[in-house]
Amino acid sequence: MKEELEELLIEADVGVEATMFLMEELERKNGDVLESLKETLIEILSFDTSLRIPQNPPFVVSVIGVNGSGKTTTVAKLGKIFIDEGKSVVLSASDTFRAAAIEQLKVWGERIGATVISHGEGADPAAVAFDAVNHAKARGKDIVIIDTAGRLHTKKNLMEELKKIHRVISKIVPDAPHEVLLVIDAVTGQNGLVQARTFMEKIGVTGVVITKMDGTAKGGIAIAIAKELGIPIKFIGVGEGIEDLKPFDPKLFVEALLEGST
């Protein structure tokens, strides 16, 4: 049974280091192996996942990550969650490297009923974010969500640009961004851990969103990130639809991860 579970964890992208830790924990515990593993996994994944919403609006969220992780759709889905709660939402099209990203965000904004602040392709991303936060503050809007470029985590200049965005908006709202959410594609496997570590060291990350959990990916990378970096998983994307971003539930996640191992 233990060998089967070890294989399952490695295949689910939990990673060698976290898997070894889990197997050692199982050796220490008595009782039902599967139940012990579930308990340990839930323990690792249980963080305070509440959003750090300030007393005075706007609440500013910066959404970061590498190309193709699903950032722009995550921004829209997050916006939809807030709009459903009766909040007013501003989306900042700060991925100015791709005209398609700006257009995509405008389409999403229209669909969900959010205001989209954008400049042209090639504009200064920090200037767009500045205008979005300024707009929200002047108009008394509740939330600003900033869509950033799909930056390769190894590119120093792109990291500097992210820092600039955060510096510029903090001049309008001193504690902004209140949340820095890193979007990681479940399919990237262990590479997601490398991404998370780099972004955490260079930028600071308050939470992770794991996307594309609707396919074959089991999303075990969530365990590696929580265990090795101590970053809470705050949301998971379970499909393409606008309603398919869900607050992270450790218990449901662990059940799905270990499905078929009983």
Short mmCIF file of C-alpha atoms in Angstrom, two decimals:
data_model
loop_
_atom_site.label_atom_id
_atom_site.label_comp_id
_atom_site.label_asym_id
_atom_site.label_seq_id
_atom_site.Cartn_x
_atom_site.Cartn_y
_atom_site.Cartn_z
CA MET A 1 0.00 0.00 0.00
CA LYS A 2 2.77 2.45 0.93
CA GLU A 3 4.63 1.78 -2.32
CA GLU A 4 1.42 2.41 -4.27
CA LEU A 5 0.83 5.67 -2.45
CA GLU A 6 4.42 6.77 -3.01
CA GLU A 7 4.04 6.14 -6.75
CA LEU A 8 0.71 7.95 -6.82
CA LEU A 9 2.20 11.03 -5.10
CA ILE A 10 5.15 11.23 -7.48
CA GLU A 11 2.89 10.77 -10.51
CA ALA A 12 0.61 13.53 -9.17
CA ASP A 13 3.55 16.00 -9.20
CA VAL A 14 3.95 16.20 -5.44
CA GLY A 15 7.70 16.03 -6.04
CA VAL A 16 10.41 13.83 -4.57
CA GLU A 17 11.26 15.96 -1.52
CA ALA A 18 7.65 16.39 -0.35
CA THR A 19 6.88 12.71 -1.12
CA MET A 20 9.84 11.54 0.97
CA PHE A 21 8.64 13.71 3.86
CA LEU A 22 5.13 12.25 3.57
CA MET A 23 6.43 8.67 3.53
CA GLU A 24 8.52 9.34 6.64
CA GLU A 25 5.44 10.76 8.35
CA LEU A 26 3.53 7.58 7.50
CA GLU A 27 6.29 5.48 9.06
CA ARG A 28 5.91 7.46 12.30
CA LYS A 29 2.13 7.17 12.47
CA ASN A 30 0.15 4.10 13.36
CA GLY A 31 -3.27 3.22 12.03
CA ASP A 32 -4.80 3.30 8.58
CA VAL A 33 -2.16 4.35 6.04
CA LEU A 34 -4.54 6.16 3.69
CA GLU A 35 -6.29 8.05 6.48
CA SER A 36 -2.92 9.06 7.98
CA LEU A 37 -1.77 10.33 4.59
CA LYS A 38 -4.99 12.32 4.12
CA GLU A 39 -4.59 13.91 7.56
CA THR A 40 -0.98 14.89 6.89
CA LEU A 41 -1.80 16.35 3.46
CA ILE A 42 -4.73 18.38 4.81
CA GLU A 43 -2.44 19.65 7.59
CA ILE A 44 0.20 20.80 5.03
CA LEU A 45 -2.42 22.54 2.88
CA SER A 46 -4.37 24.21 5.69
CA PHE A 47 -3.47 27.90 5.75
CA ASP A 48 -5.53 30.98 6.39
CA THR A 49 -6.74 31.54 2.82
CA SER A 50 -8.85 34.63 3.52
CA LEU A 51 -8.04 37.61 1.31
CA ARG A 52 -6.25 40.54 2.92
CA ILE A 53 -8.95 43.12 2.25
CA PRO A 54 -8.13 46.56 3.68
CA GLN A 55 -10.54 48.62 5.73
CA ASN A 56 -10.69 51.37 3.12
CA PRO A 57 -11.15 50.54 -0.57
CA PRO A 58 -9.84 49.97 -3.12
CA PHE A 59 -8.58 46.45 -2.46
CA VAL A 60 -5.75 45.94 -4.98
CA VAL A 61 -4.79 42.50 -6.31
CA SER A 62 -1.77 41.92 -8.56
CA VAL A 63 -1.95 38.72 -10.63
CA ILE A 64 1.44 37.43 -11.78
CA GLY A 65 2.93 34.32 -13.41
CA VAL A 66 4.60 32.96 -16.52
CA ASN A 67 3.21 32.87 -20.05
CA GLY A 68 0.29 30.57 -20.71
CA SER A 69 -0.58 29.90 -17.07
CA GLY A 70 -4.07 31.37 -17.49
CA LYS A 71 -3.53 34.76 -15.83
CA THR A 72 -5.95 36.87 -17.89
CA THR A 73 -8.84 34.43 -17.49
CA THR A 74 -8.03 34.12 -13.77
CA VAL A 75 -8.24 37.94 -13.46
CA ALA A 76 -11.70 37.85 -15.07
CA LYS A 77 -12.91 34.91 -12.99
CA LEU A 78 -11.72 36.61 -9.81
CA GLY A 79 -13.50 39.77 -10.90
CA LYS A 80 -16.70 37.77 -11.40
CA ILE A 81 -16.50 36.39 -7.84
CA PHE A 82 -16.33 39.94 -6.45
CA ILE A 83 -19.06 41.27 -8.76
CA ASP A 84 -21.34 38.43 -7.61
CA GLU A 85 -20.74 39.70 -4.05
CA GLY A 86 -22.03 43.11 -5.13
CA LYS A 87 -18.60 44.78 -5.39
CA SER A 88 -17.51 47.23 -8.10
CA VAL A 89 -14.45 45.96 -9.98
CA VAL A 90 -11.76 47.64 -12.10
CA LEU A 91 -9.48 45.50 -14.28
CA SER A 92 -6.06 46.86 -15.26
CA ALA A 93 -4.78 45.66 -18.66
CA SER A 94 -1.11 45.83 -17.66
CA ASP A 95 -0.06 43.02 -19.99
CA THR A 96 0.84 45.56 -22.67
CA PHE A 97 3.24 43.26 -24.55
CA ARG A 98 0.34 41.49 -26.25
CA ALA A 99 -2.49 43.35 -27.94
CA ALA A 100 -4.47 40.09 -27.67
CA ALA A 101 -4.26 40.18 -23.86
CA ILE A 102 -5.66 43.72 -23.78
CA GLU A 103 -8.52 42.78 -26.12
CA GLN A 104 -9.21 39.58 -24.21
CA LEU A 105 -9.48 41.52 -20.94
CA LYS A 106 -11.84 44.07 -22.53
CA VAL A 107 -14.12 41.25 -23.72
CA TRP A 108 -14.10 39.65 -20.26
CA GLY A 109 -14.72 43.03 -18.61
CA GLU A 110 -17.79 43.56 -20.74
CA ARG A 111 -19.08 40.07 -19.98
CA ILE A 112 -18.76 40.35 -16.21
CA GLY A 113 -19.62 44.04 -15.85
CA ALA A 114 -16.20 45.33 -14.78
CA THR A 115 -14.49 48.57 -15.85
CA VAL A 116 -11.32 47.90 -17.88
CA ILE A 117 -8.52 50.48 -17.86
CA SER A 118 -6.13 50.04 -20.79
CA HIS A 119 -3.56 51.91 -22.87
CA GLY A 120 -2.22 50.76 -26.24
CA GLU A 121 0.08 47.83 -26.97
CA GLY A 122 3.64 48.58 -25.81
CA ALA A 123 2.51 51.14 -23.20
CA ASP A 124 4.15 51.29 -19.78
CA PRO A 125 2.42 48.58 -17.68
CA ALA A 126 2.99 50.57 -14.47
CA ALA A 127 1.25 53.62 -16.01
CA VAL A 128 -1.82 51.49 -16.79
CA ALA A 129 -1.89 50.11 -13.22
CA PHE A 130 -1.46 53.63 -11.84
CA ASP A 131 -4.45 54.86 -13.88
CA ALA A 132 -6.57 51.88 -12.82
CA VAL A 133 -5.89 52.39 -9.11
CA ASN A 134 -6.33 56.15 -9.46
CA HIS A 135 -9.68 55.62 -11.23
CA ALA A 136 -10.87 53.24 -8.50
CA LYS A 137 -9.85 55.59 -5.73
CA ALA A 138 -11.42 58.66 -7.37
CA ARG A 139 -14.69 56.86 -8.17
CA GLY A 140 -14.96 54.94 -4.90
CA LYS A 141 -14.67 51.51 -6.59
CA ASP A 142 -14.09 48.47 -4.36
CA ILE A 143 -11.55 46.29 -6.17
CA VAL A 144 -8.69 46.65 -8.65
CA ILE A 145 -7.26 43.50 -10.27
CA ILE A 146 -4.07 43.96 -12.27
CA ASP A 147 -3.33 41.63 -15.18
CA THR A 148 0.44 41.56 -15.74
CA ALA A 149 2.51 40.26 -18.65
CA GLY A 150 3.36 36.55 -18.83
CA ARG A 151 6.86 37.10 -17.69
CA LEU A 152 9.49 34.41 -17.80
CA HIS A 153 10.64 34.06 -14.23
CA THR A 154 14.28 34.04 -15.33
CA LYS A 155 14.10 37.44 -17.02
CA LYS A 156 15.47 40.06 -14.65
CA ASN A 157 14.02 43.06 -16.52
CA LEU A 158 10.52 41.60 -16.34
CA MET A 159 10.85 41.14 -12.56
CA GLU A 160 12.00 44.76 -12.31
CA GLU A 161 8.94 45.84 -14.25
CA LEU A 162 6.68 44.01 -11.80
CA LYS A 163 8.40 45.72 -8.89
CA LYS A 164 7.84 49.05 -10.65
CA ILE A 165 4.10 48.34 -10.99
CA HIS A 166 3.91 47.61 -7.26
CA ARG A 167 5.97 50.70 -6.36
CA VAL A 168 3.86 53.02 -8.49
CA ILE A 169 0.48 51.85 -7.15
CA SER A 170 1.70 52.01 -3.54
CA LYS A 171 2.06 55.77 -4.04
CA ILE A 172 -1.73 56.01 -4.41
CA VAL A 173 -2.74 53.26 -1.98
CA PRO A 174 0.10 52.83 0.54
CA ASP A 175 -0.31 49.08 1.26
CA ALA A 176 -1.06 48.09 -2.34
CA PRO A 177 -0.97 45.52 -3.72
CA HIS A 178 -2.75 43.88 -0.79
CA GLU A 179 -2.60 40.49 -2.52
CA VAL A 180 -0.03 39.20 -5.00
CA LEU A 181 -1.50 36.05 -6.51
CA LEU A 182 0.80 33.78 -8.48
CA VAL A 183 -0.97 31.76 -11.17
CA ILE A 184 0.53 28.32 -11.82
CA ASP A 185 -0.64 25.87 -14.46
CA ALA A 186 -1.17 22.44 -12.83
CA VAL A 187 0.28 20.80 -15.95
CA THR A 188 3.73 22.40 -15.44
CA GLY A 189 4.43 19.95 -12.63
CA GLN A 190 7.64 20.49 -10.67
CA ASN A 191 8.56 23.49 -12.80
CA GLY A 192 5.75 25.23 -10.91
CA LEU A 193 7.81 24.95 -7.72
CA VAL A 194 10.77 26.65 -9.42
CA GLN A 195 8.45 29.44 -10.63
CA ALA A 196 6.90 29.88 -7.19
CA ARG A 197 10.29 30.03 -5.47
CA THR A 198 11.62 32.62 -7.94
CA PHE A 199 8.57 34.88 -7.73
CA MET A 200 8.49 34.58 -3.95
CA GLU A 201 12.15 35.60 -3.64
CA LYS A 202 12.02 38.44 -6.18
CA ILE A 203 8.53 39.89 -5.74
CA GLY A 204 6.82 38.37 -2.72
CA VAL A 205 3.70 36.23 -3.13
CA THR A 206 0.69 36.17 -0.80
CA GLY A 207 -1.14 33.28 -2.43
CA VAL A 208 -1.19 30.83 -5.32
CA VAL A 209 -3.89 30.03 -7.87
CA ILE A 210 -3.52 26.60 -9.48
CA THR A 211 -5.19 26.54 -12.90
CA LYS A 212 -6.15 23.84 -15.42
CA MET A 213 -7.17 21.31 -12.81
CA ASP A 214 -9.86 20.10 -15.21
CA GLY A 215 -7.59 17.82 -17.22
CA THR A 216 -5.34 14.91 -16.28
CA ALA A 217 -3.22 17.09 -13.98
CA LYS A 218 -3.71 16.13 -10.35
CA GLY A 219 -2.17 19.38 -9.10
CA GLY A 220 0.15 17.75 -6.57
CA ILE A 221 2.41 20.77 -7.11
CA ALA A 222 0.12 22.52 -4.59
CA ILE A 223 1.53 20.25 -1.87
CA ALA A 224 5.14 20.92 -2.84
CA ILE A 225 4.52 24.71 -2.84
CA ALA A 226 2.68 24.67 0.50
CA LYS A 227 5.21 22.34 2.16
CA GLU A 228 8.46 23.78 0.83
CA LEU A 229 7.61 27.48 0.46
CA GLY A 230 4.82 27.99 2.97
CA ILE A 231 2.65 29.88 0.46
CA PRO A 232 -1.12 29.34 0.81
CA ILE A 233 -3.09 28.02 -2.15
CA LYS A 234 -6.04 30.43 -2.34
CA PHE A 235 -7.95 29.38 -5.48
CA ILE A 236 -8.05 26.61 -8.05
CA GLY A 237 -9.26 26.80 -11.64
CA VAL A 238 -11.33 23.75 -12.51
CA GLY A 239 -12.48 24.60 -16.03
CA GLU A 240 -12.80 27.15 -18.82
CA GLY A 241 -16.08 28.70 -17.68
CA ILE A 242 -16.33 32.05 -15.88
CA GLU A 243 -17.67 30.28 -12.75
CA ASP A 244 -14.80 27.79 -12.69
CA LEU A 245 -12.50 29.51 -10.20
CA LYS A 246 -13.11 28.09 -6.73
CA PRO A 247 -11.77 28.98 -3.29
CA PHE A 248 -9.26 26.28 -2.32
CA ASP A 249 -10.63 23.54 -0.04
CA PRO A 250 -7.83 21.28 1.31
CA LYS A 251 -10.18 18.41 2.18
CA LEU A 252 -11.84 18.25 -1.25
CA PHE A 253 -8.45 18.66 -2.94
CA VAL A 254 -6.89 15.75 -1.02
CA GLU A 255 -9.90 13.51 -1.72
CA ALA A 256 -9.56 14.23 -5.46
CA LEU A 257 -5.79 13.74 -5.38
CA LEU A 258 -6.04 10.30 -3.78
CA GLU A 259 -9.10 9.19 -5.72
CA GLY A 260 -8.79 5.60 -6.83
CA SER A 261 -6.14 4.72 -4.24
CA THR A 262 -8.58 2.99 -1.90
#
